[in-house]
Amino acid sequence: MDIPIIENVLKLNDEVASINRKTLKDAGVYTVDLIGSPGSGKTSLLEATFKAIGDKVRIGVLVGDLTTARDATRIAKWCPDVVQINTGKGCHLDANQVRQGLDRLKLDELDILIIENVGNLICPVGFDLGQDAKVGLFSIAEGDDKAAKHPYIVQEAQILLLNKMDLLPHVTFDLELFKEDVARINPKVSLQQVSATQGLIAPWCDWLLSHIAQDCTV
Amino acid sequence: MHEFSLATSLVDLVLKHCPQDEELESITVEAGPMRGIDPQAMQWAWQAATDNTAITGSKVELIQQPWKLHCPDCHTDFVANDMFTNCSCGCQKTNPIDSDTLRLVRLTLKEPATLCT
């Protein structure tokens, strides 16, 4: 006997994500889910972000990793509002883990929350956490085929950052091909070139700050 | 890992819908190509995720949908097996749309009905 059902597989996660979204909106916090491969420079981007605009806005960070608190330790040098979430065997953060992380932050004192997801370009994309925007981070060192091979993050992201641009002279990376792939998968997404370790992240900071400004005027 | 995450989410949903006095034979899941799900990995993940639950021993039937593409030139939508398929009008800038379906569509119960164990 068949029982027909039409139900989103991630329905239970999405319900908790909706609660997170309301909590964050009520607290006036603009939240981004930062998704990128291991070694793409997620934590370096956060460090550079604190250097660049840490004195202008209050940024909190939730860091997801399978194990260790190394990322949180790095970020704690710049920011008191950092919570490490160890997923154990989980290859992504889910809405419930973020829910527990939010309880450990003083949301009313924050302007921005950055959720540094587990290093992975596949699994985290499908899990709504309650964020306002997903940010996809690629790097020159990973190769120019990564957008084409990971179309879901390209389609879901509101902004894509291509990091480690300072390495471009040293690696084989067809920038035009990468741009073409991105434009074909998601014609609307903004693609910005950055170099976190060199502090060259102005387009990213401008994008973040523009959302704070929008929130303030609403 | 990817499939296991989905399998554990599915277990919660299926347990909610499966009648307690019936034995589950299989579930049917529709997945768009954007989700990148491997059928064999999904079957193993389901086996592991349902271990020691009331639905252990059941199978996953995965219906994999083709890419749905939109042509920005002639504004038609069509399906294809490859994400980078050009439109028949000659346009080489087609965009994937609605290709991230992920839904549970059916539970199939064993007949004759026996008690869930």
Coordinates of C-alpha atoms in Angstrom, one line a residue:
Chain A
M1 CA 0.0 0.0 0.0
D2 CA 1.3 3.5 -0.9
I3 CA 0.9 6.5 1.3
P4 CA 1.3 9.6 -0.9
I5 CA 3.1 12.4 0.9
I6 CA 4.5 15.6 -0.4
E7 CA 6.9 16.9 2.2
N8 CA 10.1 18.9 2.0
V9 CA 12.8 16.5 3.3
L10 CA 14.4 19.2 5.4
K11 CA 11.1 20.5 6.8
L12 CA 12.0 20.0 10.5
N13 CA 15.3 21.9 10.0
D14 CA 13.5 24.6 8.1
E15 CA 11.0 25.1 10.9
V16 CA 13.8 25.7 13.4
A17 CA 15.5 28.0 10.9
S18 CA 12.3 30.1 10.7
I19 CA 12.5 30.5 14.5
N20 CA 16.2 31.6 14.3
R21 CA 15.3 34.1 11.5
K22 CA 12.6 35.7 13.7
T23 CA 14.9 35.8 16.7
L24 CA 17.7 37.5 14.7
K25 CA 15.3 39.9 13.0
D26 CA 13.8 40.9 16.3
A27 CA 17.3 41.6 17.7
G28 CA 18.1 43.7 14.6
V29 CA 21.0 41.4 13.6
Y30 CA 21.9 41.0 9.9
T31 CA 23.1 37.4 9.5
V32 CA 25.2 35.7 6.9
D33 CA 26.0 32.0 6.4
L34 CA 29.6 31.8 5.1
I35 CA 30.1 28.7 3.0
G36 CA 33.4 27.6 1.5
S37 CA 35.8 24.7 1.0
P38 CA 38.4 23.8 3.7
G39 CA 41.3 26.2 3.2
S40 CA 39.4 28.7 1.1
G41 CA 40.1 31.3 3.7
K42 CA 36.9 31.7 5.7
T43 CA 38.6 32.4 9.0
S44 CA 41.2 34.6 7.3
L45 CA 38.3 36.6 5.8
L46 CA 36.8 37.0 9.2
E47 CA 40.1 38.2 10.7
A48 CA 40.5 40.7 7.9
T49 CA 36.9 41.8 8.3
F50 CA 37.5 42.6 12.0
K51 CA 40.6 44.5 11.1
A52 CA 38.7 46.5 8.4
I53 CA 35.4 47.3 10.1
G54 CA 35.6 45.9 13.6
D55 CA 35.5 49.4 15.1
K56 CA 32.5 50.4 13.1
V57 CA 30.1 47.6 13.7
R58 CA 29.6 44.9 16.4
I59 CA 30.1 41.5 14.7
G60 CA 29.4 38.2 16.4
V61 CA 30.6 34.9 15.0
L62 CA 29.3 31.3 15.2
V63 CA 32.0 28.9 14.0
G64 CA 31.2 25.4 12.9
D65 CA 33.9 22.7 12.7
L66 CA 33.9 19.0 13.0
T67 CA 36.4 19.3 15.8
T68 CA 38.9 21.7 17.6
A69 CA 38.3 25.3 18.7
R70 CA 41.2 26.6 16.6
D71 CA 39.0 28.9 14.5
A72 CA 37.2 30.3 17.5
T73 CA 40.6 30.9 19.2
R74 CA 41.8 32.9 16.1
I75 CA 38.7 35.0 16.0
A76 CA 38.5 35.6 19.8
K77 CA 41.6 37.8 19.4
W78 CA 39.4 40.2 17.5
C79 CA 36.0 39.7 18.9
P80 CA 34.5 38.8 22.3
D81 CA 31.3 37.4 20.8
V82 CA 32.4 34.1 19.3
V83 CA 30.9 30.7 19.8
Q84 CA 32.4 27.5 18.5
I85 CA 30.0 24.7 17.5
N86 CA 31.7 21.3 17.1
T87 CA 29.5 19.1 14.8
G88 CA 31.4 15.9 15.6
K89 CA 30.7 13.8 12.6
G90 CA 28.4 16.4 10.9
C91 CA 29.6 17.9 7.7
H92 CA 27.5 21.1 8.0
L93 CA 25.7 23.2 10.6
D94 CA 22.0 22.7 11.0
A95 CA 19.4 25.1 12.3
N96 CA 19.2 23.4 15.7
Q97 CA 22.9 23.8 16.3
V98 CA 22.7 27.4 15.4
R99 CA 19.7 27.8 17.7
Q100 CA 21.8 26.6 20.6
G101 CA 24.7 28.9 19.5
L102 CA 22.4 31.9 19.5
D103 CA 21.5 31.3 23.1
R104 CA 25.1 31.9 24.0
L105 CA 25.4 35.3 22.2
K106 CA 24.1 38.7 23.4
L107 CA 22.2 39.3 20.2
D108 CA 20.9 42.7 21.2
E109 CA 24.5 44.0 21.3
L110 CA 25.3 42.8 17.7
D111 CA 24.8 44.4 14.3
I112 CA 26.0 41.5 12.3
L113 CA 26.3 37.8 12.9
I114 CA 28.6 35.7 10.6
I115 CA 28.1 32.0 10.7
E116 CA 31.3 30.3 9.5
N117 CA 29.9 27.0 8.3
V118 CA 31.9 23.7 8.3
G119 CA 34.4 23.7 5.4
N120 CA 32.3 22.1 2.6
L121 CA 30.8 23.5 -0.6
I122 CA 28.0 20.9 -0.8
C123 CA 26.1 19.8 2.3
P124 CA 25.8 23.2 4.0
V125 CA 24.1 24.8 1.1
G126 CA 20.8 22.9 1.5
F127 CA 20.4 23.6 5.2
D128 CA 18.6 26.8 6.1
L129 CA 20.0 28.2 9.3
G130 CA 17.8 31.4 9.5
Q131 CA 20.4 33.6 7.8
D132 CA 19.5 36.7 5.7
A133 CA 22.1 35.8 3.0
K134 CA 24.4 33.0 2.0
V135 CA 27.9 33.9 1.0
G136 CA 29.9 31.6 -1.1
L137 CA 33.7 31.7 -0.8
F138 CA 35.9 30.3 -3.5
S139 CA 39.7 30.7 -3.8
I140 CA 42.1 30.9 -6.7
A141 CA 44.1 28.0 -5.3
E142 CA 41.1 25.6 -5.7
G143 CA 41.0 25.8 -9.5
D144 CA 38.7 27.5 -12.0
D145 CA 36.2 24.7 -12.3
K146 CA 34.8 24.9 -8.7
A147 CA 31.8 27.0 -9.5
A148 CA 30.8 24.7 -12.3
K149 CA 31.3 21.7 -10.0
H150 CA 29.4 23.2 -7.1
P151 CA 26.4 25.0 -8.8
Y152 CA 24.2 24.9 -5.8
I153 CA 26.2 27.4 -3.7
V154 CA 26.5 29.6 -6.8
Q155 CA 22.8 29.6 -7.3
E156 CA 21.9 30.1 -3.6
A157 CA 24.4 32.8 -2.7
Q158 CA 23.7 36.5 -2.7
I159 CA 27.4 37.3 -3.0
L160 CA 30.3 35.2 -4.1
L161 CA 33.8 36.0 -3.1
L162 CA 36.9 34.8 -5.0
N163 CA 39.7 34.9 -2.5
K164 CA 43.5 34.7 -2.7
M165 CA 43.6 36.9 -5.8
D166 CA 47.2 37.7 -4.8
L167 CA 48.1 34.2 -5.9
L168 CA 46.8 34.6 -9.4
P169 CA 50.2 35.1 -11.0
H170 CA 51.4 31.8 -9.5
V171 CA 48.6 29.4 -10.3
T172 CA 46.7 28.2 -13.4
F173 CA 43.3 29.8 -13.1
D174 CA 41.2 31.0 -16.0
L175 CA 39.4 33.9 -14.4
E176 CA 37.1 34.5 -17.5
L177 CA 36.0 30.9 -17.5
F178 CA 35.2 31.1 -13.8
K179 CA 33.2 34.3 -14.3
E180 CA 31.3 32.8 -17.3
D181 CA 30.4 29.7 -15.3
V182 CA 29.1 31.8 -12.4
A183 CA 27.1 34.1 -14.7
R184 CA 25.5 31.1 -16.4
I185 CA 24.5 29.4 -13.1
N186 CA 23.3 32.6 -11.4
P187 CA 23.1 35.7 -13.6
K188 CA 22.1 37.8 -10.6
V189 CA 24.8 37.0 -8.1
S190 CA 27.5 39.5 -7.3
L191 CA 31.0 38.1 -7.8
Q192 CA 33.8 40.0 -6.0
Q193 CA 37.5 39.4 -6.0
V194 CA 39.3 39.7 -2.6
S195 CA 42.5 38.8 -0.9
A196 CA 41.9 38.3 2.8
T197 CA 45.5 37.9 4.0
Q198 CA 46.5 41.1 2.1
G199 CA 43.5 43.0 3.6
L200 CA 42.0 43.6 0.2
I201 CA 38.4 42.9 1.0
A202 CA 36.7 46.3 0.5
P203 CA 33.9 45.0 -1.8
W204 CA 32.9 42.5 0.9
C205 CA 33.0 45.0 3.7
D206 CA 31.0 47.5 1.6
W207 CA 28.4 44.8 0.9
L208 CA 28.1 43.9 4.6
L209 CA 27.8 47.6 5.7
S210 CA 25.2 48.3 3.0
H211 CA 22.9 45.8 4.7
I212 CA 23.4 47.4 8.1
A213 CA 22.6 50.8 6.6
Q214 CA 19.4 49.3 5.0
D215 CA 18.3 47.8 8.2
C216 CA 18.8 51.1 10.1
T217 CA 16.6 53.0 7.6
V218 CA 13.7 50.5 7.8
Chain B
M1 CA 28.3 12.4 4.6
H2 CA 26.1 14.4 2.3
E3 CA 23.6 11.6 1.9
F4 CA 23.8 10.7 5.5
S5 CA 22.7 14.1 6.6
L6 CA 19.7 13.8 4.3
A7 CA 19.0 10.3 5.5
T8 CA 18.8 11.3 9.2
S9 CA 16.5 14.2 8.3
L10 CA 14.3 11.7 6.4
V11 CA 14.1 9.3 9.2
D12 CA 12.5 11.9 11.5
L13 CA 9.9 12.7 8.7
V14 CA 9.2 9.1 7.9
L15 CA 8.7 8.1 11.5
K16 CA 6.2 10.9 11.8
H17 CA 4.2 9.6 8.8
C18 CA 4.6 5.8 9.1
P19 CA 1.6 4.1 10.7
Q20 CA 2.8 2.3 13.9
D21 CA 1.1 -1.0 13.1
E22 CA 2.5 -1.3 9.6
E23 CA 5.9 -2.4 8.2
L24 CA 7.6 0.0 5.9
E25 CA 8.9 -1.5 2.6
S26 CA 10.3 1.6 1.0
I27 CA 10.2 5.4 0.7
T28 CA 10.3 7.4 -2.5
V29 CA 12.2 10.6 -2.6
E30 CA 12.4 13.1 -5.6
A31 CA 15.6 14.9 -5.9
G32 CA 16.8 17.6 -8.3
P33 CA 20.3 17.4 -9.8
M34 CA 21.4 20.5 -7.9
R35 CA 21.3 18.3 -4.7
G36 CA 24.0 16.0 -6.1
I37 CA 22.7 12.8 -4.5
D38 CA 24.3 9.5 -5.3
P39 CA 21.6 6.7 -5.3
Q40 CA 24.0 4.0 -3.9
A41 CA 25.4 6.3 -1.2
M42 CA 21.8 7.3 -0.3
Q43 CA 20.9 3.6 0.1
W44 CA 23.8 3.0 2.4
A45 CA 23.1 6.1 4.4
W46 CA 19.4 5.1 4.8
Q47 CA 20.5 1.7 6.0
A48 CA 22.7 3.2 8.6
A49 CA 20.3 6.0 9.6
T50 CA 17.4 3.6 10.1
D51 CA 19.4 1.0 12.1
N52 CA 17.6 0.4 15.4
T53 CA 14.5 2.2 14.4
A54 CA 11.0 1.0 13.7
I55 CA 11.7 1.4 9.9
T56 CA 14.9 -0.6 9.7
G57 CA 15.1 -2.8 6.6
S58 CA 13.3 -0.4 4.4
K59 CA 14.7 0.9 1.1
V60 CA 14.9 4.3 -0.5
E61 CA 13.7 4.8 -4.1
L62 CA 15.3 7.9 -5.5
I63 CA 13.7 9.6 -8.4
Q64 CA 16.4 11.8 -9.9
Q65 CA 15.0 14.6 -11.9
P66 CA 16.8 16.1 -15.0
W67 CA 18.1 19.7 -15.0
K68 CA 15.5 22.3 -15.8
L69 CA 17.0 25.1 -17.8
H70 CA 15.8 28.6 -18.8
C71 CA 16.8 30.3 -22.0
P72 CA 17.2 34.1 -21.4
D73 CA 17.0 34.7 -25.2
C74 CA 13.8 32.9 -26.3
H75 CA 12.4 32.6 -22.7
T76 CA 11.6 28.9 -23.0
D77 CA 12.2 26.3 -20.3
F78 CA 13.4 22.8 -21.1
V79 CA 14.9 19.8 -19.4
A80 CA 18.4 18.3 -20.1
N81 CA 20.8 15.8 -18.6
D82 CA 23.7 18.3 -18.5
M83 CA 23.6 21.7 -16.7
F84 CA 25.5 23.4 -19.4
T85 CA 23.2 22.5 -22.3
N86 CA 22.6 25.1 -24.9
C87 CA 19.1 26.1 -26.1
S88 CA 17.8 24.9 -29.4
C89 CA 17.6 28.6 -30.4
G90 CA 21.4 28.7 -30.3
C91 CA 21.7 30.5 -27.0
Q92 CA 24.7 29.4 -24.9
K93 CA 23.7 31.2 -21.7
T94 CA 21.0 29.0 -20.3
N95 CA 20.4 29.1 -16.6
P96 CA 19.4 26.2 -14.3
I97 CA 16.0 26.8 -12.6
D98 CA 13.9 24.8 -10.2
S99 CA 16.6 22.0 -10.0
D100 CA 16.9 21.7 -6.3
T101 CA 13.8 19.7 -5.4
L102 CA 14.2 17.5 -2.4
R103 CA 11.0 15.9 -1.2
L104 CA 9.5 12.8 0.3
V105 CA 6.7 11.8 -2.0
R106 CA 5.6 8.3 -0.9
L107 CA 5.7 5.6 1.7
T108 CA 5.2 2.1 0.5
L109 CA 4.0 -0.4 3.2
K110 CA 4.5 -4.1 3.1
E111 CA 1.6 -6.3 2.3
P112 CA 0.0 -8.1 4.0
A113 CA 0.3 -5.6 6.8
T114 CA 2.3 -6.8 9.7
L115 CA 3.3 -5.2 12.9
C116 CA 6.1 -2.6 12.8
T117 CA 9.1 -4.0 14.8

